[in-house]
Short mmCIF file of C-alpha atoms in Angstrom, two decimals:
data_model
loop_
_atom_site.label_atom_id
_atom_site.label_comp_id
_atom_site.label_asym_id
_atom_site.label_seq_id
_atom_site.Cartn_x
_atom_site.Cartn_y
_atom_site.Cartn_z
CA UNK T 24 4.98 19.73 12.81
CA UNK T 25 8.25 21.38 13.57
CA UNK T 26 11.54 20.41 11.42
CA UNK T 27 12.95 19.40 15.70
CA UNK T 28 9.97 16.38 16.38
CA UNK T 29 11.16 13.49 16.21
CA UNK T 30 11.11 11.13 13.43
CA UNK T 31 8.69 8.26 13.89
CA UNK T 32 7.42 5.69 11.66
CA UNK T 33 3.60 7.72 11.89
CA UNK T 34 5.37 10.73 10.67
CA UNK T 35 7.52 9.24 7.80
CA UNK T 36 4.67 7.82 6.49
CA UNK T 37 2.46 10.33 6.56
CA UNK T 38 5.27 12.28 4.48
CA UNK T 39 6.09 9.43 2.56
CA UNK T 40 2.23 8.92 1.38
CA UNK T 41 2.06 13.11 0.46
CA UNK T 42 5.04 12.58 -1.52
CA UNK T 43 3.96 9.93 -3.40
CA UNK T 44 0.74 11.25 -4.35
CA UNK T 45 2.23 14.42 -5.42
CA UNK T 46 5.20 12.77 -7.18
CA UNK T 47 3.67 9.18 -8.00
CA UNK T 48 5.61 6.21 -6.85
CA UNK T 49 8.12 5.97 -9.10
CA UNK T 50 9.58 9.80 -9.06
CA UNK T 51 9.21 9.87 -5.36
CA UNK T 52 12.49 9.82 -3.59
CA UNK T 53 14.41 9.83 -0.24
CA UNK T 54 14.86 13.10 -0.39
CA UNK T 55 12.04 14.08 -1.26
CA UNK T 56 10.25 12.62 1.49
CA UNK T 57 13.19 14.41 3.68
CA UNK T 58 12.29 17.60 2.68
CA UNK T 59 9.00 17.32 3.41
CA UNK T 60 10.11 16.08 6.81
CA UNK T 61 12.43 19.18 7.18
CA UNK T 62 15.05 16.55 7.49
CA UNK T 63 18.30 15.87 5.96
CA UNK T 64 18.36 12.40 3.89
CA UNK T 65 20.99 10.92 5.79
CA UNK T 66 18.62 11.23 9.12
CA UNK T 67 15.63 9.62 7.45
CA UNK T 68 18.33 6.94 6.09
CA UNK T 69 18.44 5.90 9.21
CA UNK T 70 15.02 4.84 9.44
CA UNK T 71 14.46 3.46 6.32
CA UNK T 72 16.65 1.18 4.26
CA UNK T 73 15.89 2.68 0.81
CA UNK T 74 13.00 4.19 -1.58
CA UNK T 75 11.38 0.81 -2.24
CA UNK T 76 11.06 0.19 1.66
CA UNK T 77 9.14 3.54 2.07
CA UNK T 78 6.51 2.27 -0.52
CA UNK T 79 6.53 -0.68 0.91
CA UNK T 80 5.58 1.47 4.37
CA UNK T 81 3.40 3.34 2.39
CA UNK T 82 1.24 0.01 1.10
CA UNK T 83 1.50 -1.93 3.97
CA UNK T 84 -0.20 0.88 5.78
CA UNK T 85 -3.46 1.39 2.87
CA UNK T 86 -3.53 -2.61 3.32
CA UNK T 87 -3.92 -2.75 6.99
CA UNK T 88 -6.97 0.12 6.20
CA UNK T 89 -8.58 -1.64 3.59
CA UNK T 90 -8.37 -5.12 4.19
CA UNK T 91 -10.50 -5.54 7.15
CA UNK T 92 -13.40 -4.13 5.88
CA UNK T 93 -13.05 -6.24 2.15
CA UNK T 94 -12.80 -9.51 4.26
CA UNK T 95 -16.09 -8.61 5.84
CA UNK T 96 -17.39 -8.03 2.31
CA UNK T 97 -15.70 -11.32 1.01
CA UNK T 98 -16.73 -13.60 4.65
CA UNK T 99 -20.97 -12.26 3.99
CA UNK T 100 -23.01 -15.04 2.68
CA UNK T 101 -23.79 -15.06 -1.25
CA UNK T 102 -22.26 -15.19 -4.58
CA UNK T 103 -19.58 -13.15 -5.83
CA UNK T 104 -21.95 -11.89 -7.72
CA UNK T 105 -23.09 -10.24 -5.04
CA UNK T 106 -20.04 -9.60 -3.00
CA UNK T 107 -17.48 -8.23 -5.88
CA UNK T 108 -19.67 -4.97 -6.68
CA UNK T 109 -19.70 -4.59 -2.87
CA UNK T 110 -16.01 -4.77 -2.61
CA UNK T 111 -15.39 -2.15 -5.59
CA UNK T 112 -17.93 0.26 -4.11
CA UNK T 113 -15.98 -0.01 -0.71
CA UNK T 114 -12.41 0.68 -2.47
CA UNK T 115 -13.75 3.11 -4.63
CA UNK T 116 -15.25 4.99 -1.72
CA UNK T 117 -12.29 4.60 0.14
CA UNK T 118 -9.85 6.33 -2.80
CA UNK T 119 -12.20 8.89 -3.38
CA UNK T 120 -11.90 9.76 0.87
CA UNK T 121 -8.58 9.75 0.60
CA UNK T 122 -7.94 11.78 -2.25
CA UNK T 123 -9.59 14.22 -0.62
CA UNK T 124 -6.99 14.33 1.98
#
C-alpha cells in the first residue's frame, strides 16, 4: 500500500499484527509499527494512544475471530469432555492458518 493511503484502523492493525509477530509483543514498538506503515510515529500517535493500546487492537481483533466459532463449540450439547478437545483443535487450526500468513 503506498506510504500516501490513509491511515485507518484496518491498516494499523494489519501492521501492528506483522510487527508483533516478527518482534513479539513485548519488543514491538510505535515505531516500529510506523515504519512498517511508511509513517512517521508522531502520525500514527495520533491514532493510537500508546504501545499497549495497539496490542490491545491487535487482541481484540484475534478475539472477535476466534470467539464465535469456540462459543459454538462450547453452546453444542455434551460434556466437556467432548467439547474441550474440539475447542483446542479449532484454536490450534486457527494459529497454524495464521502463521502461515
Amino acid at each position: 500500500m503506498p506510504p500516501d493511503a490513509p491511515l485507518t484502523r484496518q491498516r494499523i492493525l494489519a501492521a501492528a499484527e506483522a510487527v508483533i509477530r516478527r518482534f513479539g509483543p513485548t519488543k514491538a514498538t510505535v515505531v516500529d509499527v510506523a515504519r512498517a506503515l511508511g509513517v512517521s510515529h508522531a502520525a500514527l500517535y495520533r491514532h493510537v494512544a500508546n504501545k499497549a493500546q495497539l496490542r490491545d487492537l491487535v487482541i481484540g481483533a484475534w478475539m472477535e475471530t476466534v470467539m464465535p466459532p469456540l462459543r459454538a463449540i462450547a453452546n453444542q450439547s455434551g460434556p466437556g469432555a467432548q467439547t474441550a478437545p474440539a475447542a483446542v483443535r479449532y484454536l490450534d487450526q486457527h494459529q497454524t492458518s495464521q502463521s502461515r500468513r
